[in-house]
Amino acid sequence: MGEFSGREPCPARILDDIGGAFSMGAVGGSIWHSVKGFRNSPKGWSNSFKGSLEAVKARGPVVGGNFAVWGALFASFDCSFAALRHKEDPWNSIMSGAATGAVLAARAGPKAAGKNALMGGVLLAAIEGLGIMITKMTAPPMPTADDFAAQGAQDPLAPPSASLFPNAGSGGGGGGGGG
């Protein structure tokens, strides 16, 4: 795909994304269900703690597995689009989010698949747009002509000057004739 994206090559990327998605889902699901189990337990610290632990053991891995399925589909679509388009750009992620949403909702029918595809595409477009915006905001400003002059360097965007071609116009440039 020509340019370096800073990520693993595609076959390894899929496994990497599955593991990362499972980890995020398991940790986030454990936090979520520990609070939920704590709140839904009978009164008393020992009951609340036991309820929290039971909820984490029962639901944390399930949430991690759900995240892993999403990560597997997303990474597979992302690699497929990158291979088909021969580009690594935000459009691959946006289309992958839409395709993942559609596949995950396909059992509910075409209407639900279309809605989830739209939501997946919009969500990934927002994420990619935010990433681009943050990158542009944190990038150093472009140097101006004054910056180049202060450093004693020639502005690369300025037109060539006579100082770059000292023999120009004096007739000694090497045109063909003289013998």
CSV table of N, CA and C in Angstrom, one decimal:
chain,number,residue,atom,x,y,z
A,1,MET,N,0.8,-1.1,0.0
A,1,MET,CA,0.0,0.0,0.0
A,1,MET,C,0.8,1.2,0.0
A,2,GLY,N,2.1,1.2,-0.3
A,2,GLY,CA,2.9,2.3,-0.6
A,2,GLY,C,3.4,3.1,0.6
A,3,GLU,N,2.6,3.7,1.4
A,3,GLU,CA,3.1,4.5,2.4
A,3,GLU,C,2.9,3.8,3.8
A,4,PHE,N,3.7,4.1,4.7
A,4,PHE,CA,3.7,3.5,6.0
A,4,PHE,C,2.7,4.1,6.9
A,5,SER,N,1.8,3.2,7.4
A,5,SER,CA,0.7,3.7,8.2
A,5,SER,C,1.0,3.7,9.7
A,6,GLY,N,2.1,3.1,10.1
A,6,GLY,CA,2.5,3.0,11.5
A,6,GLY,C,1.8,1.8,12.2
A,7,ARG,N,1.2,0.9,11.5
A,7,ARG,CA,0.5,-0.2,12.1
A,7,ARG,C,1.0,-1.5,11.5
A,8,GLU,N,0.7,-2.6,12.1
A,8,GLU,CA,1.1,-3.9,11.6
A,8,GLU,C,0.5,-4.2,10.2
A,9,PRO,N,1.2,-5.0,9.4
A,9,PRO,CA,0.6,-5.4,8.1
A,9,PRO,C,-0.7,-6.2,8.4
A,10,CYS,N,-1.5,-6.3,7.3
A,10,CYS,CA,-2.9,-6.7,7.5
A,10,CYS,C,-3.1,-8.0,8.1
A,11,PRO,N,-2.5,-9.1,7.8
A,11,PRO,CA,-3.0,-10.3,8.5
A,11,PRO,C,-2.7,-10.2,10.0
A,12,ALA,N,-1.6,-9.7,10.4
A,12,ALA,CA,-1.3,-9.5,11.8
A,12,ALA,C,-2.2,-8.5,12.5
A,13,ARG,N,-2.5,-7.5,11.7
A,13,ARG,CA,-3.4,-6.4,12.2
A,13,ARG,C,-4.7,-6.9,12.7
A,14,ILE,N,-5.3,-7.8,12.0
A,14,ILE,CA,-6.6,-8.4,12.4
A,14,ILE,C,-6.5,-9.0,13.8
A,15,LEU,N,-5.5,-9.9,14.0
A,15,LEU,CA,-5.3,-10.5,15.3
A,15,LEU,C,-5.0,-9.5,16.4
A,16,ASP,N,-4.2,-8.5,16.0
A,16,ASP,CA,-3.9,-7.5,17.0
A,16,ASP,C,-5.1,-6.7,17.4
A,17,ASP,N,-6.0,-6.4,16.4
A,17,ASP,CA,-7.2,-5.6,16.7
A,17,ASP,C,-8.2,-6.5,17.5
A,18,ILE,N,-8.2,-7.8,17.2
A,18,ILE,CA,-9.1,-8.7,18.0
A,18,ILE,C,-8.7,-8.7,19.5
A,19,GLY,N,-7.4,-8.8,19.7
A,19,GLY,CA,-6.9,-8.8,21.1
A,19,GLY,C,-7.1,-7.5,21.8
A,20,GLY,N,-6.8,-6.4,21.1
A,20,GLY,CA,-7.1,-5.1,21.7
A,20,GLY,C,-8.5,-4.9,22.0
A,21,ALA,N,-9.4,-5.3,21.1
A,21,ALA,CA,-10.8,-5.0,21.3
A,21,ALA,C,-11.3,-5.9,22.5
A,22,PHE,N,-10.9,-7.2,22.5
A,22,PHE,CA,-11.3,-8.0,23.7
A,22,PHE,C,-10.8,-7.4,25.0
A,23,SER,N,-9.6,-6.9,25.0
A,23,SER,CA,-9.1,-6.3,26.3
A,23,SER,C,-9.9,-5.1,26.7
A,24,MET,N,-10.1,-4.2,25.7
A,24,MET,CA,-10.9,-3.0,26.1
A,24,MET,C,-12.3,-3.4,26.5
A,25,GLY,N,-12.9,-4.3,25.8
A,25,GLY,CA,-14.3,-4.7,26.2
A,25,GLY,C,-14.3,-5.4,27.6
A,26,ALA,N,-13.3,-6.3,27.8
A,26,ALA,CA,-13.3,-7.0,29.1
A,26,ALA,C,-13.0,-6.0,30.3
A,27,VAL,N,-12.1,-5.1,30.1
A,27,VAL,CA,-11.9,-4.1,31.2
A,27,VAL,C,-13.1,-3.2,31.3
A,28,GLY,N,-13.5,-2.6,30.2
A,28,GLY,CA,-14.7,-1.7,30.3
A,28,GLY,C,-15.9,-2.4,30.8
A,29,GLY,N,-16.2,-3.6,30.4
A,29,GLY,CA,-17.3,-4.4,30.8
A,29,GLY,C,-17.2,-4.8,32.3
A,30,SER,N,-16.0,-5.0,32.7
A,30,SER,CA,-15.8,-5.4,34.1
A,30,SER,C,-16.1,-4.2,35.0
A,31,ILE,N,-15.6,-3.0,34.6
A,31,ILE,CA,-15.9,-1.8,35.4
A,31,ILE,C,-17.4,-1.5,35.4
A,32,TRP,N,-18.0,-1.6,34.2
A,32,TRP,CA,-19.5,-1.3,34.2
A,32,TRP,C,-20.3,-2.3,35.0
A,33,HIS,N,-20.0,-3.6,34.9
A,33,HIS,CA,-20.8,-4.6,35.6
A,33,HIS,C,-20.4,-4.7,37.1
A,34,SER,N,-19.2,-4.2,37.5
A,34,SER,CA,-18.9,-4.2,38.9
A,34,SER,C,-19.7,-3.1,39.6
A,35,VAL,N,-19.9,-2.0,38.9
A,35,VAL,CA,-20.8,-0.9,39.5
A,35,VAL,C,-22.2,-1.4,39.5
A,36,LYS,N,-22.6,-2.0,38.4
A,36,LYS,CA,-24.0,-2.5,38.3
A,36,LYS,C,-24.3,-3.6,39.3
A,37,GLY,N,-23.4,-4.5,39.5
A,37,GLY,CA,-23.5,-5.6,40.5
A,37,GLY,C,-23.5,-5.0,41.9
A,38,PHE,N,-22.7,-4.0,42.2
A,38,PHE,CA,-22.7,-3.4,43.5
A,38,PHE,C,-24.0,-2.7,43.8
A,39,ARG,N,-24.6,-2.0,42.8
A,39,ARG,CA,-25.8,-1.3,43.0
A,39,ARG,C,-27.0,-2.2,43.2
A,40,ASN,N,-27.0,-3.3,42.5
A,40,ASN,CA,-28.2,-4.2,42.4
A,40,ASN,C,-28.1,-5.3,43.5
A,41,SER,N,-27.1,-5.3,44.4
A,41,SER,CA,-27.0,-6.3,45.4
A,41,SER,C,-27.8,-5.9,46.7
A,42,PRO,N,-28.1,-6.8,47.5
A,42,PRO,CA,-28.7,-6.5,48.8
A,42,PRO,C,-27.8,-5.6,49.6
A,43,LYS,N,-28.4,-4.9,50.6
A,43,LYS,CA,-27.7,-4.0,51.5
A,43,LYS,C,-26.6,-4.7,52.2
A,44,GLY,N,-25.5,-4.0,52.5
A,44,GLY,CA,-24.4,-4.5,53.3
A,44,GLY,C,-23.2,-4.6,52.4
A,45,TRP,N,-22.0,-4.2,52.9
A,45,TRP,CA,-20.8,-4.2,52.2
A,45,TRP,C,-20.4,-5.6,51.6
A,46,SER,N,-20.5,-6.6,52.4
A,46,SER,CA,-20.1,-7.9,51.9
A,46,SER,C,-21.0,-8.4,50.8
A,47,ASN,N,-22.3,-8.2,50.9
A,47,ASN,CA,-23.3,-8.6,49.8
A,47,ASN,C,-23.0,-7.7,48.6
A,48,SER,N,-22.7,-6.4,48.7
A,48,SER,CA,-22.5,-5.6,47.6
A,48,SER,C,-21.2,-6.0,46.9
A,49,PHE,N,-20.1,-6.3,47.7
A,49,PHE,CA,-18.9,-6.7,47.1
A,49,PHE,C,-19.0,-8.1,46.4
A,50,LYS,N,-19.7,-9.0,47.0
A,50,LYS,CA,-19.9,-10.3,46.4
A,50,LYS,C,-20.8,-10.2,45.1
A,51,GLY,N,-21.8,-9.3,45.1
A,51,GLY,CA,-22.6,-9.1,43.9
A,51,GLY,C,-21.8,-8.5,42.8
A,52,SER,N,-20.9,-7.6,43.2
A,52,SER,CA,-20.1,-6.9,42.2
A,52,SER,C,-19.1,-7.9,41.5
A,53,LEU,N,-18.5,-8.8,42.3
A,53,LEU,CA,-17.6,-9.8,41.8
A,53,LEU,C,-18.3,-10.8,41.0
A,54,GLU,N,-19.5,-11.2,41.4
A,54,GLU,CA,-20.2,-12.2,40.6
A,54,GLU,C,-20.7,-11.6,39.2
A,55,ALA,N,-21.1,-10.3,39.2
A,55,ALA,CA,-21.4,-9.7,38.0
A,55,ALA,C,-20.3,-9.5,37.0
A,56,VAL,N,-19.1,-9.2,37.6
A,56,VAL,CA,-17.9,-9.1,36.7
A,56,VAL,C,-17.5,-10.5,36.2
A,57,LYS,N,-17.6,-11.5,37.0
A,57,LYS,CA,-17.2,-12.8,36.5
A,57,LYS,C,-18.2,-13.3,35.4
A,58,ALA,N,-19.5,-13.0,35.6
A,58,ALA,CA,-20.5,-13.4,34.6
A,58,ALA,C,-20.5,-12.6,33.3
A,59,ARG,N,-20.4,-11.3,33.4
A,59,ARG,CA,-20.6,-10.4,32.2
A,59,ARG,C,-19.4,-9.8,31.6
A,60,GLY,N,-18.3,-9.6,32.4
A,60,GLY,CA,-17.1,-9.0,31.8
A,60,GLY,C,-16.5,-9.7,30.6
A,61,PRO,N,-16.3,-11.0,30.6
A,61,PRO,CA,-15.8,-11.7,29.4
A,61,PRO,C,-16.8,-11.7,28.3
A,62,VAL,N,-18.1,-11.6,28.6
A,62,VAL,CA,-19.1,-11.6,27.5
A,62,VAL,C,-19.0,-10.3,26.7
A,63,VAL,N,-18.8,-9.2,27.5
A,63,VAL,CA,-18.7,-7.9,26.8
A,63,VAL,C,-17.3,-7.9,26.0
A,64,GLY,N,-16.3,-8.4,26.6
A,64,GLY,CA,-15.0,-8.5,25.9
A,64,GLY,C,-15.2,-9.3,24.6
A,65,GLY,N,-15.9,-10.4,24.6
A,65,GLY,CA,-16.1,-11.2,23.4
A,65,GLY,C,-16.9,-10.5,22.4
A,66,ASN,N,-17.9,-9.7,22.8
A,66,ASN,CA,-18.7,-8.9,21.8
A,66,ASN,C,-17.8,-7.8,21.2
A,67,PHE,N,-16.9,-7.2,22.0
A,67,PHE,CA,-16.0,-6.2,21.4
A,67,PHE,C,-15.0,-6.9,20.5
A,68,ALA,N,-14.6,-8.1,20.8
A,68,ALA,CA,-13.7,-8.9,19.9
A,68,ALA,C,-14.3,-9.2,18.6
A,69,VAL,N,-15.6,-9.5,18.6
A,69,VAL,CA,-16.3,-9.8,17.3
A,69,VAL,C,-16.3,-8.5,16.5
A,70,TRP,N,-16.7,-7.4,17.1
A,70,TRP,CA,-16.7,-6.1,16.4
A,70,TRP,C,-15.3,-5.8,15.8
A,71,GLY,N,-14.3,-6.0,16.7
A,71,GLY,CA,-12.9,-5.7,16.2
A,71,GLY,C,-12.5,-6.6,15.1
A,72,ALA,N,-12.9,-7.9,15.1
A,72,ALA,CA,-12.5,-8.8,14.0
A,72,ALA,C,-13.2,-8.4,12.7
A,73,LEU,N,-14.4,-8.1,12.8
A,73,LEU,CA,-15.1,-7.6,11.5
A,73,LEU,C,-14.5,-6.3,11.0
A,74,PHE,N,-14.4,-5.4,11.9
A,74,PHE,CA,-13.8,-4.1,11.5
A,74,PHE,C,-12.5,-4.2,10.9
A,75,ALA,N,-11.6,-4.9,11.5
A,75,ALA,CA,-10.2,-5.1,11.0
A,75,ALA,C,-10.2,-5.8,9.7
A,76,SER,N,-11.1,-6.8,9.5
A,76,SER,CA,-11.1,-7.6,8.3
A,76,SER,C,-11.6,-6.7,7.2
A,77,PHE,N,-12.6,-5.9,7.4
A,77,PHE,CA,-13.1,-5.0,6.4
A,77,PHE,C,-12.1,-3.9,6.1
A,78,ASP,N,-11.4,-3.4,7.1
A,78,ASP,CA,-10.4,-2.4,6.9
A,78,ASP,C,-9.3,-2.9,6.0
A,79,CYS,N,-8.8,-4.1,6.3
A,79,CYS,CA,-7.7,-4.7,5.4
A,79,CYS,C,-8.2,-5.0,4.0
A,80,SER,N,-9.5,-5.5,3.9
A,80,SER,CA,-10.0,-5.7,2.6
A,80,SER,C,-10.1,-4.5,1.8
A,81,PHE,N,-10.6,-3.4,2.4
A,81,PHE,CA,-10.8,-2.1,1.6
A,81,PHE,C,-9.4,-1.6,1.3
A,82,ALA,N,-8.4,-1.7,2.1
A,82,ALA,CA,-7.1,-1.2,1.8
A,82,ALA,C,-6.5,-2.0,0.7
A,83,ALA,N,-6.7,-3.3,0.6
A,83,ALA,CA,-6.2,-4.2,-0.5
A,83,ALA,C,-6.9,-3.8,-1.8
A,84,LEU,N,-8.2,-3.6,-1.7
A,84,LEU,CA,-9.0,-3.3,-2.9
A,84,LEU,C,-8.6,-1.9,-3.5
A,85,ARG,N,-8.5,-0.9,-2.6
A,85,ARG,CA,-8.3,0.4,-3.0
A,85,ARG,C,-6.8,0.8,-3.2
A,86,HIS,N,-5.9,0.0,-2.6
A,86,HIS,CA,-4.5,0.3,-2.7
A,86,HIS,C,-4.2,1.6,-2.0
A,87,LYS,N,-4.9,1.9,-0.9
A,87,LYS,CA,-4.8,3.2,-0.2
A,87,LYS,C,-5.0,2.9,1.3
A,88,GLU,N,-4.3,3.6,2.2
A,88,GLU,CA,-4.5,3.6,3.6
A,88,GLU,C,-5.0,5.0,4.0
A,89,ASP,N,-6.3,5.2,4.0
A,89,ASP,CA,-6.8,6.5,4.3
A,89,ASP,C,-8.1,6.4,5.2
A,90,PRO,N,-8.6,7.6,5.6
A,90,PRO,CA,-9.8,7.5,6.5
A,90,PRO,C,-11.0,6.9,5.9
A,91,TRP,N,-11.1,6.9,4.6
A,91,TRP,CA,-12.3,6.3,3.9
A,91,TRP,C,-12.4,4.8,4.2
A,92,ASN,N,-11.2,4.1,4.3
A,92,ASN,CA,-11.3,2.7,4.6
A,92,ASN,C,-11.9,2.5,6.0
A,93,SER,N,-11.6,3.3,7.0
A,93,SER,CA,-12.2,3.1,8.3
A,93,SER,C,-13.7,3.4,8.3
A,94,ILE,N,-14.0,4.5,7.5
A,94,ILE,CA,-15.5,4.9,7.5
A,94,ILE,C,-16.3,3.7,6.8
A,95,MET,N,-15.8,3.2,5.7
A,95,MET,CA,-16.5,2.1,5.0
A,95,MET,C,-16.5,0.9,5.9
A,96,SER,N,-15.4,0.6,6.6
A,96,SER,CA,-15.3,-0.5,7.5
A,96,SER,C,-16.3,-0.4,8.6
A,97,GLY,N,-16.5,0.7,9.2
A,97,GLY,CA,-17.5,0.9,10.2
A,97,GLY,C,-18.9,0.7,9.7
A,98,ALA,N,-19.2,1.2,8.5
A,98,ALA,CA,-20.5,1.0,7.9
A,98,ALA,C,-20.7,-0.5,7.6
A,99,ALA,N,-19.8,-1.2,7.1
A,99,ALA,CA,-19.9,-2.6,6.7
A,99,ALA,C,-20.0,-3.4,8.0
A,100,THR,N,-19.3,-3.1,9.0
A,100,THR,CA,-19.4,-3.8,10.3
A,100,THR,C,-20.8,-3.7,10.9
A,101,GLY,N,-21.3,-2.4,10.9
A,101,GLY,CA,-22.6,-2.2,11.5
A,101,GLY,C,-23.7,-3.0,10.7
A,102,ALA,N,-23.5,-3.0,9.4
A,102,ALA,CA,-24.5,-3.8,8.6
A,102,ALA,C,-24.4,-5.3,8.8
A,103,VAL,N,-23.2,-5.8,8.9
A,103,VAL,CA,-23.1,-7.3,9.1
A,103,VAL,C,-23.6,-7.6,10.5
A,104,LEU,N,-23.3,-6.8,11.5
A,104,LEU,CA,-23.8,-7.2,12.9
A,104,LEU,C,-25.3,-7.1,13.0
A,105,ALA,N,-25.9,-6.3,12.2
A,105,ALA,CA,-27.4,-6.2,12.3
A,105,ALA,C,-28.1,-6.9,11.2
A,106,ALA,N,-27.4,-7.7,10.4
A,106,ALA,CA,-28.0,-8.4,9.2
A,106,ALA,C,-29.1,-9.3,9.6
A,107,ARG,N,-29.0,-9.9,10.8
A,107,ARG,CA,-30.1,-10.9,11.2
A,107,ARG,C,-31.4,-10.2,11.5
A,108,ALA,N,-31.4,-8.9,11.8
A,108,ALA,CA,-32.6,-8.2,12.1
A,108,ALA,C,-33.3,-7.7,10.8
A,109,GLY,N,-32.7,-7.9,9.6
A,109,GLY,CA,-33.3,-7.5,8.4
A,109,GLY,C,-32.6,-6.4,7.7
A,110,PRO,N,-33.0,-6.1,6.4
A,110,PRO,CA,-32.3,-5.1,5.7
A,110,PRO,C,-32.5,-3.7,6.2
A,111,LYS,N,-33.6,-3.4,6.8
A,111,LYS,CA,-33.8,-2.1,7.3
A,111,LYS,C,-32.9,-1.8,8.5
A,112,ALA,N,-32.8,-2.7,9.4
A,112,ALA,CA,-31.9,-2.6,10.6
A,112,ALA,C,-30.5,-2.6,10.1
A,113,ALA,N,-30.1,-3.4,9.1
A,113,ALA,CA,-28.8,-3.4,8.6
A,113,ALA,C,-28.4,-2.0,8.0
A,114,GLY,N,-29.3,-1.5,7.3
A,114,GLY,CA,-29.1,-0.1,6.7
A,114,GLY,C,-28.9,0.9,7.7
A,115,LYS,N,-29.8,0.9,8.8
A,115,LYS,CA,-29.6,1.9,9.8
A,115,LYS,C,-28.3,1.8,10.6
A,116,ASN,N,-27.9,0.5,10.9
A,116,ASN,CA,-26.7,0.3,11.6
A,116,ASN,C,-25.5,0.6,10.7
A,117,ALA,N,-25.6,0.4,9.4
A,117,ALA,CA,-24.5,0.7,8.5
A,117,ALA,C,-24.3,2.3,8.5
A,118,LEU,N,-25.4,3.0,8.4
A,118,LEU,CA,-25.4,4.4,8.5
A,118,LEU,C,-24.7,4.9,9.8
A,119,MET,N,-25.2,4.4,10.9
A,119,MET,CA,-24.7,4.8,12.2
A,119,MET,C,-23.2,4.4,12.3
A,120,GLY,N,-22.8,3.2,11.8
A,120,GLY,CA,-21.4,2.9,11.9
A,120,GLY,C,-20.5,3.8,11.0
A,121,GLY,N,-21.0,4.1,9.9
A,121,GLY,CA,-20.2,5.0,9.0
A,121,GLY,C,-20.1,6.4,9.6
A,122,VAL,N,-21.2,6.9,10.1
A,122,VAL,CA,-21.2,8.3,10.7
A,122,VAL,C,-20.3,8.3,12.0
A,123,LEU,N,-20.4,7.3,12.8
A,123,LEU,CA,-19.6,7.2,14.0
A,123,LEU,C,-18.1,7.2,13.6
A,124,LEU,N,-17.7,6.3,12.6
A,124,LEU,CA,-16.3,6.3,12.2
A,124,LEU,C,-15.9,7.6,11.5
A,125,ALA,N,-16.8,8.2,10.8
A,125,ALA,CA,-16.4,9.5,10.2
A,125,ALA,C,-16.2,10.5,11.2
A,126,ALA,N,-16.9,10.5,12.3
A,126,ALA,CA,-16.7,11.5,13.4
A,126,ALA,C,-15.4,11.2,14.1
A,127,ILE,N,-15.1,9.9,14.3
A,127,ILE,CA,-13.8,9.6,14.9
A,127,ILE,C,-12.6,10.0,14.0
A,128,GLU,N,-12.7,9.6,12.8
A,128,GLU,CA,-11.6,10.0,11.8
A,128,GLU,C,-11.5,11.5,11.7
A,129,GLY,N,-12.6,12.2,11.6
A,129,GLY,CA,-12.6,13.7,11.5
A,129,GLY,C,-11.9,14.3,12.8
A,130,LEU,N,-12.3,13.8,13.9
A,130,LEU,CA,-11.7,14.3,15.2
A,130,LEU,C,-10.2,14.0,15.2
A,131,GLY,N,-9.8,12.8,14.7
A,131,GLY,CA,-8.4,12.5,14.7
A,131,GLY,C,-7.6,13.5,13.8
A,132,ILE,N,-8.2,13.7,12.6
A,132,ILE,CA,-7.5,14.7,11.7
A,132,ILE,C,-7.5,16.1,12.3
A,133,MET,N,-8.6,16.5,12.9
A,133,MET,CA,-8.6,17.8,13.5
A,133,MET,C,-7.5,18.0,14.6
A,134,ILE,N,-7.4,16.9,15.5
A,134,ILE,CA,-6.4,17.0,16.5
A,134,ILE,C,-5.0,17.0,16.0
A,135,THR,N,-4.8,16.2,14.9
A,135,THR,CA,-3.5,16.2,14.3
A,135,THR,C,-3.1,17.6,13.7
A,136,LYS,N,-4.1,18.2,13.1
A,136,LYS,CA,-3.8,19.5,12.5
A,136,LYS,C,-3.6,20.6,13.6
A,137,MET,N,-4.4,20.4,14.7
A,137,MET,CA,-4.2,21.4,15.7
A,137,MET,C,-2.9,21.3,16.5
A,138,THR,N,-2.4,20.1,16.6
A,138,THR,CA,-1.2,19.9,17.4
A,138,THR,C,0.1,20.0,16.5
A,139,ALA,N,-0.1,20.1,15.2
A,139,ALA,CA,1.1,20.2,14.3
A,139,ALA,C,1.7,21.5,14.4
A,140,PRO,N,3.0,21.6,14.3
A,140,PRO,CA,3.7,22.9,14.3
A,140,PRO,C,3.2,23.8,13.2
A,141,PRO,N,3.2,25.1,13.3
A,141,PRO,CA,2.7,26.0,12.2
A,141,PRO,C,3.7,25.9,11.1
A,142,MET,N,3.2,26.2,9.9
A,142,MET,CA,4.1,26.2,8.7
A,142,MET,C,5.0,27.4,8.8
A,143,PRO,N,6.2,27.3,8.5
A,143,PRO,CA,7.1,28.4,8.5
A,143,PRO,C,6.8,29.4,7.4
A,144,THR,N,6.9,30.7,7.8
A,144,THR,CA,6.6,31.8,6.8
A,144,THR,C,7.9,32.2,6.2
A,145,ALA,N,7.8,33.1,5.2
A,145,ALA,CA,9.0,33.7,4.5
A,145,ALA,C,9.9,34.4,5.5
A,146,ASP,N,9.3,35.1,6.5
A,146,ASP,CA,10.0,35.8,7.5
A,146,ASP,C,10.8,34.8,8.4
A,147,ASP,N,10.3,33.6,8.7
A,147,ASP,CA,11.0,32.6,9.4
A,147,ASP,C,12.2,32.1,8.7
A,148,PHE,N,12.1,31.9,7.4
A,148,PHE,CA,13.2,31.5,6.6
A,148,PHE,C,14.3,32.5,6.5
A,149,ALA,N,13.8,33.8,6.4
A,149,ALA,CA,14.8,34.9,6.3
A,149,ALA,C,15.6,35.0,7.6
A,150,ALA,N,14.9,34.8,8.8
A,150,ALA,CA,15.5,34.9,10.1
A,150,ALA,C,16.6,33.8,10.3
A,151,GLN,N,16.4,32.7,9.6
A,151,GLN,CA,17.3,31.6,9.7
A,151,GLN,C,18.4,31.7,8.6
A,152,GLY,N,18.3,32.7,7.7
A,152,GLY,CA,19.2,32.8,6.7
A,152,GLY,C,19.0,31.8,5.6
A,153,ALA,N,17.9,31.2,5.4
A,153,ALA,CA,17.6,30.2,4.4
A,153,ALA,C,16.7,30.8,3.3
A,154,GLN,N,16.7,30.2,2.2
A,154,GLN,CA,15.9,30.7,1.1
A,154,GLN,C,14.5,30.1,1.3
A,155,ASP,N,13.4,30.8,1.1
A,155,ASP,CA,12.1,30.3,1.1
A,155,ASP,C,11.8,29.4,0.0
A,156,PRO,N,11.5,28.1,0.3
A,156,PRO,CA,11.4,27.1,-0.8
A,156,PRO,C,10.2,27.4,-1.8
A,157,LEU,N,9.3,28.3,-1.4
A,157,LEU,CA,8.1,28.6,-2.2
A,157,LEU,C,8.3,29.8,-3.0
A,158,ALA,N,9.4,30.5,-2.8
A,158,ALA,CA,9.7,31.8,-3.5
A,158,ALA,C,10.2,31.4,-4.9
A,159,PRO,N,9.9,32.3,-5.9
A,159,PRO,CA,10.4,32.1,-7.2
A,159,PRO,C,11.9,32.2,-7.3
A,160,PRO,N,12.5,31.6,-8.2
A,160,PRO,CA,14.0,31.6,-8.3
A,160,PRO,C,14.5,33.1,-8.5
A,161,SER,N,15.6,33.4,-7.8
A,161,SER,CA,16.1,34.8,-8.0
A,161,SER,C,17.4,34.8,-8.8
A,162,ALA,N,17.9,35.9,-9.1
A,162,ALA,CA,19.1,36.0,-9.9
A,162,ALA,C,20.3,35.5,-9.1
A,163,SER,N,20.2,35.5,-7.8
A,163,SER,CA,21.3,35.1,-7.0
A,163,SER,C,21.5,33.6,-7.1
A,164,LEU,N,20.5,32.9,-7.4
A,164,LEU,CA,20.6,31.4,-7.6
A,164,LEU,C,21.3,31.1,-8.9
A,165,PHE,N,21.2,31.9,-9.9
A,165,PHE,CA,21.8,31.7,-11.2
A,165,PHE,C,22.7,32.9,-11.5
A,166,PRO,N,23.9,32.9,-11.0
A,166,PRO,CA,24.8,34.1,-11.1
A,166,PRO,C,25.2,34.4,-12.6
A,167,ASN,N,25.3,33.3,-13.4
A,167,ASN,CA,25.8,33.6,-14.8
A,167,ASN,C,24.6,33.8,-15.8
A,168,ALA,N,23.4,33.8,-15.3
A,168,ALA,CA,22.3,33.9,-16.2
A,168,ALA,C,22.3,35.3,-16.8
A,169,GLY,N,22.1,35.4,-18.1
A,169,GLY,CA,22.1,36.6,-18.8
A,169,GLY,C,23.4,37.1,-19.2
A,170,SER,N,24.5,36.6,-18.9
A,170,SER,CA,25.9,37.1,-19.2
A,170,SER,C,26.4,36.4,-20.5
A,171,GLY,N,25.6,35.5,-21.0
A,171,GLY,CA,26.1,34.8,-22.3
A,171,GLY,C,26.9,33.6,-22.0
A,172,GLY,N,27.3,33.3,-20.9
A,172,GLY,CA,28.2,32.2,-20.7
A,172,GLY,C,27.5,31.0,-20.2
A,173,GLY,N,26.2,30.9,-20.5
A,173,GLY,CA,25.4,29.8,-20.0
A,173,GLY,C,25.5,28.5,-20.7
A,174,GLY,N,26.0,28.4,-21.9
A,174,GLY,CA,26.2,27.1,-22.5
A,174,GLY,C,25.2,26.9,-23.6
A,175,GLY,N,24.8,27.8,-24.4
A,175,GLY,CA,23.9,27.6,-25.5
A,175,GLY,C,24.6,26.9,-26.6
A,176,GLY,N,24.5,26.6,-27.6
A,176,GLY,CA,25.2,25.8,-28.5
A,176,GLY,C,26.1,26.5,-29.4
A,177,GLY,N,26.3,27.3,-29.8
A,177,GLY,CA,27.0,27.7,-31.0
A,177,GLY,C,28.4,28.0,-30.9
A,178,GLY,N,29.3,28.2,-30.8
A,178,GLY,CA,30.6,28.7,-31.0
A,178,GLY,C,31.6,27.7,-31.1
A,179,GLY,N,32.4,27.9,-32.1
A,179,GLY,CA,33.3,26.9,-32.3
A,179,GLY,C,34.7,27.3,-32.7
